[in-house]
Amino acid sequence: MTPTSDLQPTPGTGSPDDARDQRIQNWSRHWHSGVHHSCSTSFGADYAGNIAAFWHRVFSAMAPGSRVLDIATGNGALPRLLLQARPAGDWHCDAIDQASLAPRWADASAPDAPLCFHTGVAAEALPFEDARFALVVSQFGIEYSDLDSSIPELLRVLAPEGNLALVVHHADARPVQLAAIEIDHIDWLLSADGLVTTAFAMLEPLARSTTAAGRASLACDAAAELARVRFNAAQDQLSARATAADGADVLFEAQDGIARLVQLALDQGSEPAQQAWTVLRQQLADARWRLADLRARALSPAQLAALAAQLQAARPGLVSSPLHERDFLMGWCLHSVPPA
Ligand SMILES: C[S@@+](CC[C@H](N)C(=O)[O-])C[C@H]1O[C@@H](n2cnc3c(N)ncnc32)[C@H](O)[C@@H]1O
């Protein structure tokens, strides 16, 4: 089996329309898996630290009754922070994304929140009238869109006295660097010698090992023995990788996933375990695609300067500033809301 040949191609290898379709499909699968935001290996249920503090300041400065637009909302990480900052709900938020979303938290914990999700809506064509919003926000979102179209759209729907606050991926930032490491780990996991690929050949022998007859057949099964040796070697290699570099979360998550497959093979047989293996492999390939897309869409200093200049022409007070977490650059803020 070739591990990745039937999976999504690398971002940027097809036409822009292909890339857009892949982005929509990939993010839709991601949001329907139940996560709250896009950095789920780095943060818990919500963004934390200085990213959360930044948004708390933005939302706290908002006038009562403000209409807010969140662009590329995903499962609503920013609306969640908005609710935490302004629990009284003296605002109305429209949250758009071109992907299909599943923000179950909003139904479960905030059914009466003045919050409306719009799925299948692109930042390049916003279905809102001119000057509708007092505040337009986006977290690791707007940079995925075609900025030549989405920035004029953003400015069109922003009220003349309105504010905007964007946090975007910066090419030198920590998430972008970590993405390169995680891509390398995933490539190894899905390679012929990697943990995920070698695990597949173990599932049938494991299922067989649950009966006396199966164990007897395994005693003289050279292919099963080779599968065991290769799987053990992959486990050793995973341990070596995990101690050698940052970004090991993806390795540990894959290891946990494989442990669940092993248990499934022992409890329910090889077929359900092999089906679950296909899902795990797809999830890893999806994650790899998003990480590569993140790296491709992160803005260089020159791109950021151009974007800041474009926004400053419309909002002269706009500030362009780095967002750090401890010593790490996490992203870049473009904001006309008091940052304090
Ligand atoms: C990195 S995620 C960020 C989601 C959310 N803001 C968060 O911080 O968790 C990027 C999101 O941008 C969305 N997206 C990408 N291109 C878009 C576009 N042109 N218009 C609207 N949404 C887009 C994707 O579907 C995805 O949900």
GROMACS .gro file of C-alpha atoms and ligand atoms in nm:
model
  367
    1MET     CA    1   0.000   0.000   0.000
    2THR     CA    2   0.132   0.347  -0.083
    3PRO     CA    3   0.056   0.549   0.227
    4THR     CA    4  -0.042   0.888   0.082
    5SER     CA    5  -0.107   0.839  -0.289
    6ASP     CA    6  -0.487   0.832  -0.248
    7LEU     CA    7  -0.496   1.124  -0.004
    8GLN     CA    8  -0.524   1.498  -0.071
    9PRO     CA    9  -0.243   1.652  -0.276
   10THR     CA   10  -0.017   1.921  -0.131
   11PRO     CA   11  -0.184   2.267  -0.119
   12GLY     CA   12  -0.095   2.481  -0.416
   13THR     CA   13  -0.037   2.193  -0.659
   14GLY     CA   14  -0.375   2.236  -0.835
   15SER     CA   15  -0.573   2.537  -0.961
   16PRO     CA   16  -0.694   2.808  -0.717
   17ASP     CA   17  -1.045   2.660  -0.748
   18ASP     CA   18  -0.910   2.314  -0.656
   19ALA     CA   19  -0.731   2.463  -0.356
   20ARG     CA   20  -1.050   2.642  -0.247
   21ASP     CA   21  -1.256   2.322  -0.276
   22GLN     CA   22  -0.996   2.124  -0.083
   23ARG     CA   23  -0.981   2.393   0.185
   24ILE     CA   24  -1.360   2.386   0.226
   25GLN     CA   25  -1.375   2.005   0.242
   26ASN     CA   26  -1.080   1.975   0.476
   27TRP     CA   27  -1.195   2.242   0.723
   28SER     CA   28  -1.550   2.109   0.712
   29ARG     CA   29  -1.425   1.765   0.821
   30HIS     CA   30  -1.214   1.932   1.090
   31TRP     CA   31  -1.498   2.138   1.237
   32HIS     CA   32  -1.733   1.840   1.234
   33SER     CA   33  -1.479   1.645   1.441
   34GLY     CA   34  -1.588   1.865   1.733
   35VAL     CA   35  -1.287   2.092   1.798
   36HIS     CA   36  -1.346   2.452   1.907
   37HIS     CA   37  -1.059   2.627   1.731
   38SER     CA   38  -0.782   2.570   1.480
   39CYS     CA   39  -0.486   2.528   1.722
   40SER     CA   40  -0.627   2.239   1.921
   41THR     CA   41  -0.287   2.078   1.984
   42SER     CA   42  -0.149   2.406   2.133
   43PHE     CA   43  -0.443   2.529   2.340
   44GLY     CA   44  -0.723   2.364   2.536
   45ALA     CA   45  -1.090   2.421   2.462
   46ASP     CA   46  -1.032   2.795   2.409
   47TYR     CA   47  -0.750   3.022   2.301
   48ALA     CA   48  -0.560   3.125   2.612
   49GLY     CA   49  -0.272   3.353   2.719
   50ASN     CA   50  -0.203   3.668   2.524
   51ILE     CA   51  -0.428   3.576   2.233
   52ALA     CA   52  -0.727   3.551   2.467
   53ALA     CA   53  -0.616   3.867   2.651
   54PHE     CA   54  -0.598   4.059   2.324
   55TRP     CA   55  -0.952   3.959   2.230
   56HIS     CA   56  -1.080   4.032   2.580
   57ARG     CA   57  -0.952   4.389   2.545
   58VAL     CA   58  -1.105   4.425   2.199
   59PHE     CA   59  -1.446   4.298   2.309
   60SER     CA   60  -1.445   4.490   2.637
   61ALA     CA   61  -1.387   4.818   2.448
   62MET     CA   62  -1.694   4.762   2.228
   63ALA     CA   63  -1.990   5.000   2.272
   64PRO     CA   64  -2.312   4.836   2.401
   65GLY     CA   65  -2.539   4.725   2.118
   66SER     CA   66  -2.249   4.678   1.872
   67ARG     CA   67  -2.289   4.456   1.570
   68VAL     CA   68  -1.983   4.233   1.529
   69LEU     CA   69  -1.868   4.032   1.226
   70ASP     CA   70  -1.625   3.741   1.274
   71ILE     CA   71  -1.465   3.639   0.942
   72ALA     CA   72  -1.354   3.275   0.900
   73THR     CA   73  -1.497   3.185   1.238
   74GLY     CA   74  -1.449   2.806   1.232
   75ASN     CA   75  -1.637   2.660   1.526
   76GLY     CA   76  -1.663   3.005   1.679
   77ALA     CA   77  -1.349   3.049   1.889
   78LEU     CA   78  -1.390   3.428   1.884
   79PRO     CA   79  -1.765   3.430   1.957
   80ARG     CA   80  -1.683   3.207   2.258
   81LEU     CA   81  -1.434   3.467   2.382
   82LEU     CA   82  -1.687   3.742   2.307
   83LEU     CA   83  -1.943   3.565   2.525
   84GLN     CA   84  -1.688   3.533   2.804
   85ALA     CA   85  -1.592   3.903   2.782
   86ARG     CA   86  -1.951   4.028   2.745
   87PRO     CA   87  -2.178   3.766   2.906
   88ALA     CA   88  -2.467   4.015   2.923
   89GLY     CA   89  -2.503   3.972   2.545
   90ASP     CA   90  -2.534   4.345   2.474
   91TRP     CA   91  -2.415   4.286   2.117
   92HIS     CA   92  -2.501   4.091   1.806
   93CYS     CA   93  -2.245   3.877   1.628
   94ASP     CA   94  -2.258   3.734   1.275
   95ALA     CA   95  -1.991   3.466   1.230
   96ILE     CA   96  -1.911   3.353   0.874
   97ASP     CA   97  -1.703   3.077   0.724
   98GLN     CA   98  -1.693   2.916   0.382
   99ALA     CA   99  -1.670   2.569   0.540
  100SER     CA  100  -1.951   2.368   0.693
  101LEU     CA  101  -1.939   2.420   1.071
  102ALA     CA  102  -2.052   2.231   1.380
  103PRO     CA  103  -2.031   2.473   1.677
  104ARG     CA  104  -2.222   2.243   1.913
  105TRP     CA  105  -2.110   2.446   2.214
  106ALA     CA  106  -2.327   2.735   2.092
  107ASP     CA  107  -2.643   2.520   2.094
  108ALA     CA  108  -2.553   2.350   2.420
  109SER     CA  109  -2.419   2.629   2.639
  110ALA     CA  110  -2.541   2.952   2.485
  111PRO     CA  111  -2.868   2.885   2.301
  112ASP     CA  112  -2.996   3.240   2.360
  113ALA     CA  113  -2.675   3.420   2.266
  114PRO     CA  114  -2.722   3.695   2.005
  115LEU     CA  115  -2.504   3.498   1.771
  116CYS     CA  116  -2.566   3.380   1.417
  117PHE     CA  117  -2.337   3.140   1.229
  118HIS     CA  118  -2.338   3.159   0.848
  119THR     CA  119  -2.176   2.857   0.685
  120GLY     CA  120  -2.077   2.841   0.320
  121VAL     CA  121  -2.009   3.217   0.316
  122ALA     CA  122  -1.682   3.340   0.167
  123ALA     CA  123  -1.496   3.645   0.296
  124GLU     CA  124  -1.469   3.761  -0.064
  125ALA     CA  125  -1.849   3.802  -0.100
  126LEU     CA  126  -2.011   3.901   0.229
  127PRO     CA  127  -2.393   3.887   0.229
  128PHE     CA  128  -2.434   4.203   0.439
  129GLU     CA  129  -2.524   4.560   0.355
  130ASP     CA  130  -2.268   4.841   0.356
  131ALA     CA  131  -2.157   4.983   0.693
  132ARG     CA  132  -2.350   4.721   0.893
  133PHE     CA  133  -2.085   4.638   1.156
  134ALA     CA  134  -1.930   4.837   1.441
  135LEU     CA  135  -1.652   4.579   1.475
  136VAL     CA  136  -1.503   4.331   1.226
  137VAL     CA  137  -1.270   4.064   1.367
  138SER     CA  138  -1.078   3.761   1.242
  139GLN     CA  139  -0.837   3.521   1.410
  140PHE     CA  140  -0.606   3.319   1.183
  141GLY     CA  141  -0.872   3.352   0.917
  142ILE     CA  142  -0.866   3.645   0.676
  143GLU     CA  143  -0.520   3.551   0.542
  144TYR     CA  144  -0.669   3.229   0.397
  145SER     CA  145  -0.893   3.437   0.170
  146ASP     CA  146  -0.808   3.627  -0.146
  147LEU     CA  147  -0.709   3.956   0.021
  148ASP     CA  148  -0.758   4.157  -0.299
  149SER     CA  149  -1.129   4.078  -0.270
  150SER     CA  150  -1.184   4.021   0.101
  151ILE     CA  151  -1.025   4.341   0.235
  152PRO     CA  152  -1.246   4.571   0.022
  153GLU     CA  153  -1.543   4.358   0.134
  154LEU     CA  154  -1.441   4.389   0.500
  155LEU     CA  155  -1.411   4.767   0.463
  156ARG     CA  156  -1.743   4.788   0.280
  157VAL     CA  157  -1.941   4.626   0.564
  158LEU     CA  158  -1.754   4.816   0.839
  159ALA     CA  159  -1.933   5.130   0.964
  160PRO     CA  160  -1.744   5.460   0.904
  161GLU     CA  161  -1.667   5.491   1.276
  162GLY     CA  162  -1.630   5.117   1.320
  163ASN     CA  163  -1.321   4.927   1.434
  164LEU     CA  164  -1.141   4.620   1.308
  165ALA     CA  165  -0.912   4.371   1.478
  166LEU     CA  166  -0.730   4.096   1.292
  167VAL     CA  167  -0.480   3.840   1.418
  168VAL     CA  168  -0.300   3.675   1.128
  169HIS     CA  169  -0.032   3.413   1.079
  170HIS     CA  170   0.316   3.563   1.045
  171ALA     CA  171   0.573   3.370   0.842
  172ASP     CA  172   0.826   3.381   1.129
  173ALA     CA  173   0.580   3.293   1.405
  174ARG     CA  174   0.587   2.989   1.628
  175PRO     CA  175   0.276   2.815   1.484
  176VAL     CA  176   0.427   2.840   1.136
  177GLN     CA  177   0.761   2.696   1.250
  178LEU     CA  178   0.589   2.421   1.446
  179ALA     CA  179   0.384   2.337   1.139
  180ALA     CA  180   0.703   2.246   0.949
  181ILE     CA  181   0.807   2.007   1.227
  182GLU     CA  182   0.462   1.851   1.248
  183ILE     CA  183   0.449   1.803   0.870
  184ASP     CA  184   0.779   1.615   0.890
  185HIS     CA  185   0.640   1.394   1.171
  186ILE     CA  186   0.321   1.321   0.977
  187ASP     CA  187   0.519   1.237   0.664
  188TRP     CA  188   0.714   0.986   0.869
  189LEU     CA  189   0.400   0.845   1.039
  190LEU     CA  190   0.243   0.781   0.696
  191SER     CA  191   0.564   0.657   0.529
  192ALA     CA  192   0.627   0.287   0.462
  193ASP     CA  193   0.833   0.255   0.784
  194GLY     CA  194   0.617   0.491   0.989
  195LEU     CA  195   0.403   0.395   1.286
  196VAL     CA  196   0.067   0.430   1.112
  197THR     CA  197   0.160   0.225   0.807
  198THR     CA  198   0.336  -0.050   1.001
  199ALA     CA  199   0.043  -0.068   1.245
  200PHE     CA  200  -0.193  -0.169   0.967
  201ALA     CA  201  -0.013  -0.501   0.909
  202MET     CA  202  -0.042  -0.577   1.282
  203LEU     CA  203  -0.420  -0.555   1.305
  204GLU     CA  204  -0.509  -0.890   1.149
  205PRO     CA  205  -0.243  -1.090   1.343
  206LEU     CA  206  -0.353  -0.916   1.664
  207ALA     CA  207  -0.714  -1.014   1.605
  208ARG     CA  208  -0.598  -1.371   1.534
  209SER     CA  209  -0.400  -1.384   1.857
  210THR     CA  210  -0.720  -1.382   2.064
  211THR     CA  211  -0.788  -1.755   2.003
  212ALA     CA  212  -0.575  -2.063   2.069
  213ALA     CA  213  -0.598  -2.169   1.703
  214GLY     CA  214  -0.499  -1.820   1.592
  215ARG     CA  215  -0.200  -1.816   1.824
  216ALA     CA  216  -0.091  -2.154   1.688
  217SER     CA  217  -0.111  -2.022   1.330
  218LEU     CA  218   0.092  -1.716   1.424
  219ALA     CA  219   0.377  -1.935   1.552
  220CYS     CA  220   0.471  -2.020   1.193
  221ASP     CA  221   0.357  -1.703   1.017
  222ALA     CA  222   0.669  -1.526   0.886
  223ALA     CA  223   0.469  -1.230   0.748
  224ALA     CA  224   0.308  -1.167   1.086
  225GLU     CA  225   0.647  -1.187   1.255
  226LEU     CA  226   0.793  -0.938   1.007
  227ALA     CA  227   0.497  -0.706   1.071
  228ARG     CA  228   0.566  -0.726   1.445
  229VAL     CA  229   0.936  -0.648   1.401
  230ARG     CA  230   0.862  -0.351   1.174
  231PHE     CA  231   0.594  -0.218   1.411
  232ASN     CA  232   0.830  -0.241   1.709
  233ALA     CA  233   1.103  -0.063   1.512
  234ALA     CA  234   0.855   0.214   1.430
  235GLN     CA  235   0.769   0.248   1.801
  236ASP     CA  236   1.138   0.291   1.880
  237GLN     CA  237   1.173   0.546   1.606
  238LEU     CA  238   0.873   0.737   1.739
  239SER     CA  239   1.032   0.755   2.084
  240ALA     CA  240   1.354   0.888   1.931
  241ARG     CA  241   1.164   1.149   1.729
  242ALA     CA  242   0.960   1.257   2.030
  243THR     CA  243   1.268   1.334   2.238
  244ALA     CA  244   1.460   1.495   1.952
  245ALA     CA  245   1.228   1.776   1.848
  246ASP     CA  246   0.944   2.016   1.927
  247GLY     CA  247   0.601   1.950   1.788
  248ALA     CA  248   0.582   1.598   1.931
  249ASP     CA  249   0.210   1.629   2.015
  250VAL     CA  250   0.119   1.494   1.674
  251LEU     CA  251   0.335   1.185   1.743
  252PHE     CA  252   0.174   1.119   2.080
  253GLU     CA  253  -0.175   1.168   1.939
  254ALA     CA  254  -0.098   0.918   1.661
  255GLN     CA  255   0.045   0.677   1.918
  256ASP     CA  256  -0.274   0.705   2.126
  257GLY     CA  257  -0.480   0.650   1.813
  258ILE     CA  258  -0.282   0.336   1.726
  259ALA     CA  259  -0.321   0.207   2.083
  260ARG     CA  260  -0.700   0.241   2.041
  261LEU     CA  261  -0.683   0.048   1.712
  262VAL     CA  262  -0.484  -0.231   1.875
  263GLN     CA  263  -0.749  -0.259   2.146
  264LEU     CA  264  -1.023  -0.257   1.883
  265ALA     CA  265  -0.854  -0.539   1.692
  266LEU     CA  266  -0.829  -0.743   2.013
  267ASP     CA  267  -1.187  -0.670   2.121
  268GLN     CA  268  -1.379  -0.667   1.793
  269GLY     CA  269  -1.158  -0.820   1.524
  270SER     CA  270  -0.953  -0.690   1.236
  271GLU     CA  271  -1.227  -0.544   1.014
  272PRO     CA  272  -1.350  -0.265   1.246
  273ALA     CA  273  -0.989  -0.193   1.341
  274GLN     CA  274  -0.891  -0.159   0.975
  275GLN     CA  275  -1.185   0.073   0.912
  276ALA     CA  276  -1.083   0.289   1.208
  277TRP     CA  277  -0.725   0.284   1.076
  278THR     CA  278  -0.848   0.436   0.748
  279VAL     CA  279  -1.015   0.718   0.943
  280LEU     CA  280  -0.703   0.783   1.151
  281ARG     CA  281  -0.486   0.796   0.841
  282GLN     CA  282  -0.729   1.037   0.672
  283GLN     CA  283  -0.727   1.262   0.979
  284LEU     CA  284  -0.348   1.276   0.975
  285ALA     CA  285  -0.341   1.350   0.603
  286ASP     CA  286  -0.601   1.625   0.658
  287ALA     CA  287  -0.393   1.775   0.937
  288ARG     CA  288  -0.089   1.768   0.712
  289TRP     CA  289  -0.282   1.951   0.440
  290ARG     CA  290  -0.397   2.222   0.682
  291LEU     CA  291  -0.046   2.266   0.821
  292ALA     CA  292   0.097   2.306   0.472
  293ASP     CA  293  -0.182   2.550   0.389
  294LEU     CA  294  -0.108   2.745   0.708
  295ARG     CA  295   0.256   2.780   0.602
  296ALA     CA  296   0.155   2.884   0.251
  297ARG     CA  297  -0.094   3.147   0.375
  298ALA     CA  298   0.119   3.296   0.656
  299LEU     CA  299   0.204   3.655   0.568
  300SER     CA  300   0.563   3.764   0.512
  301PRO     CA  301   0.679   4.096   0.665
  302ALA     CA  302   0.642   4.260   0.322
  303GLN     CA  303   0.288   4.125   0.277
  304LEU     CA  304   0.198   4.243   0.627
  305ALA     CA  305   0.337   4.589   0.564
  306ALA     CA  306   0.130   4.614   0.244
  307LEU     CA  307  -0.185   4.494   0.422
  308ALA     CA  308  -0.128   4.735   0.713
  309ALA     CA  309  -0.080   5.024   0.468
  310GLN     CA  310  -0.403   4.933   0.287
  311LEU     CA  311  -0.597   4.919   0.613
  312GLN     CA  312  -0.435   5.236   0.750
  313ALA     CA  313  -0.552   5.424   0.441
  314ALA     CA  314  -0.907   5.338   0.547
  315ARG     CA  315  -0.852   5.351   0.925
  316PRO     CA  316  -0.567   5.601   0.994
  317GLY     CA  317  -0.536   5.500   1.361
  318LEU     CA  318  -0.478   5.134   1.282
  319VAL     CA  319  -0.191   4.973   1.475
  320SER     CA  320   0.021   4.689   1.338
  321SER     CA  321   0.193   4.497   1.618
  322PRO     CA  322   0.339   4.155   1.706
  323LEU     CA  323   0.155   3.920   1.938
  324HIS     CA  324   0.394   3.730   2.166
  325GLU     CA  325   0.349   3.442   2.407
  326ARG     CA  326   0.652   3.431   2.639
  327ASP     CA  327   0.945   3.457   2.395
  328PHE     CA  328   0.752   3.334   2.095
  329LEU     CA  329   0.597   3.536   1.818
  330MET     CA  330   0.249   3.383   1.786
  331GLY     CA  331   0.098   3.602   1.519
  332TRP     CA  332   0.046   3.960   1.407
  333CYS     CA  333  -0.229   4.202   1.513
  334LEU     CA  334  -0.380   4.469   1.296
  335HIS     CA  335  -0.623   4.664   1.509
  336SER     CA  336  -0.799   4.995   1.532
  337VAL     CA  337  -0.944   4.905   1.873
  338PRO     CA  338  -0.746   5.031   2.175
  339PRO     CA  339  -0.493   4.749   2.247
  340ALA     CA  340  -0.378   4.884   2.588
  341LIG     C1  341  -0.722   2.847   1.086
  341LIG     S1  342  -0.896   2.837   1.075
  341LIG     C2  343  -0.942   2.963   1.193
  341LIG     C3  344  -1.080   2.946   1.248
  341LIG     C4  345  -1.111   3.032   1.372
  341LIG     N1  346  -1.103   3.173   1.344
  341LIG     C5  347  -1.020   2.992   1.485
  341LIG     O1  348  -0.933   3.073   1.523
  341LIG     O2  349  -1.035   2.882   1.539
  341LIG     C6  350  -0.923   2.913   0.920
  341LIG     C7  351  -1.069   2.919   0.877
  341LIG     O3  352  -1.077   3.002   0.762
  341LIG     C8  353  -1.182   2.953   0.682
  341LIG     N2  354  -1.166   3.013   0.549
  341LIG     C9  355  -1.063   2.993   0.466
  341LIG     N3  356  -1.078   3.068   0.355
  341LIG    C10  357  -1.194   3.136   0.371
  341LIG    C11  358  -1.265   3.229   0.290
  341LIG     N4  359  -1.217   3.268   0.172
  341LIG     N5  360  -1.381   3.278   0.336
  341LIG    C12  361  -1.432   3.238   0.456
  341LIG     N6  362  -1.370   3.151   0.536
  341LIG    C13  363  -1.251   3.100   0.494
  341LIG    C14  364  -1.163   2.802   0.689
  341LIG     O4  365  -1.279   2.734   0.647
  341LIG    C15  366  -1.130   2.785   0.836
  341LIG     O5  367  -1.247   2.761   0.910
   0.00000   0.00000   0.00000
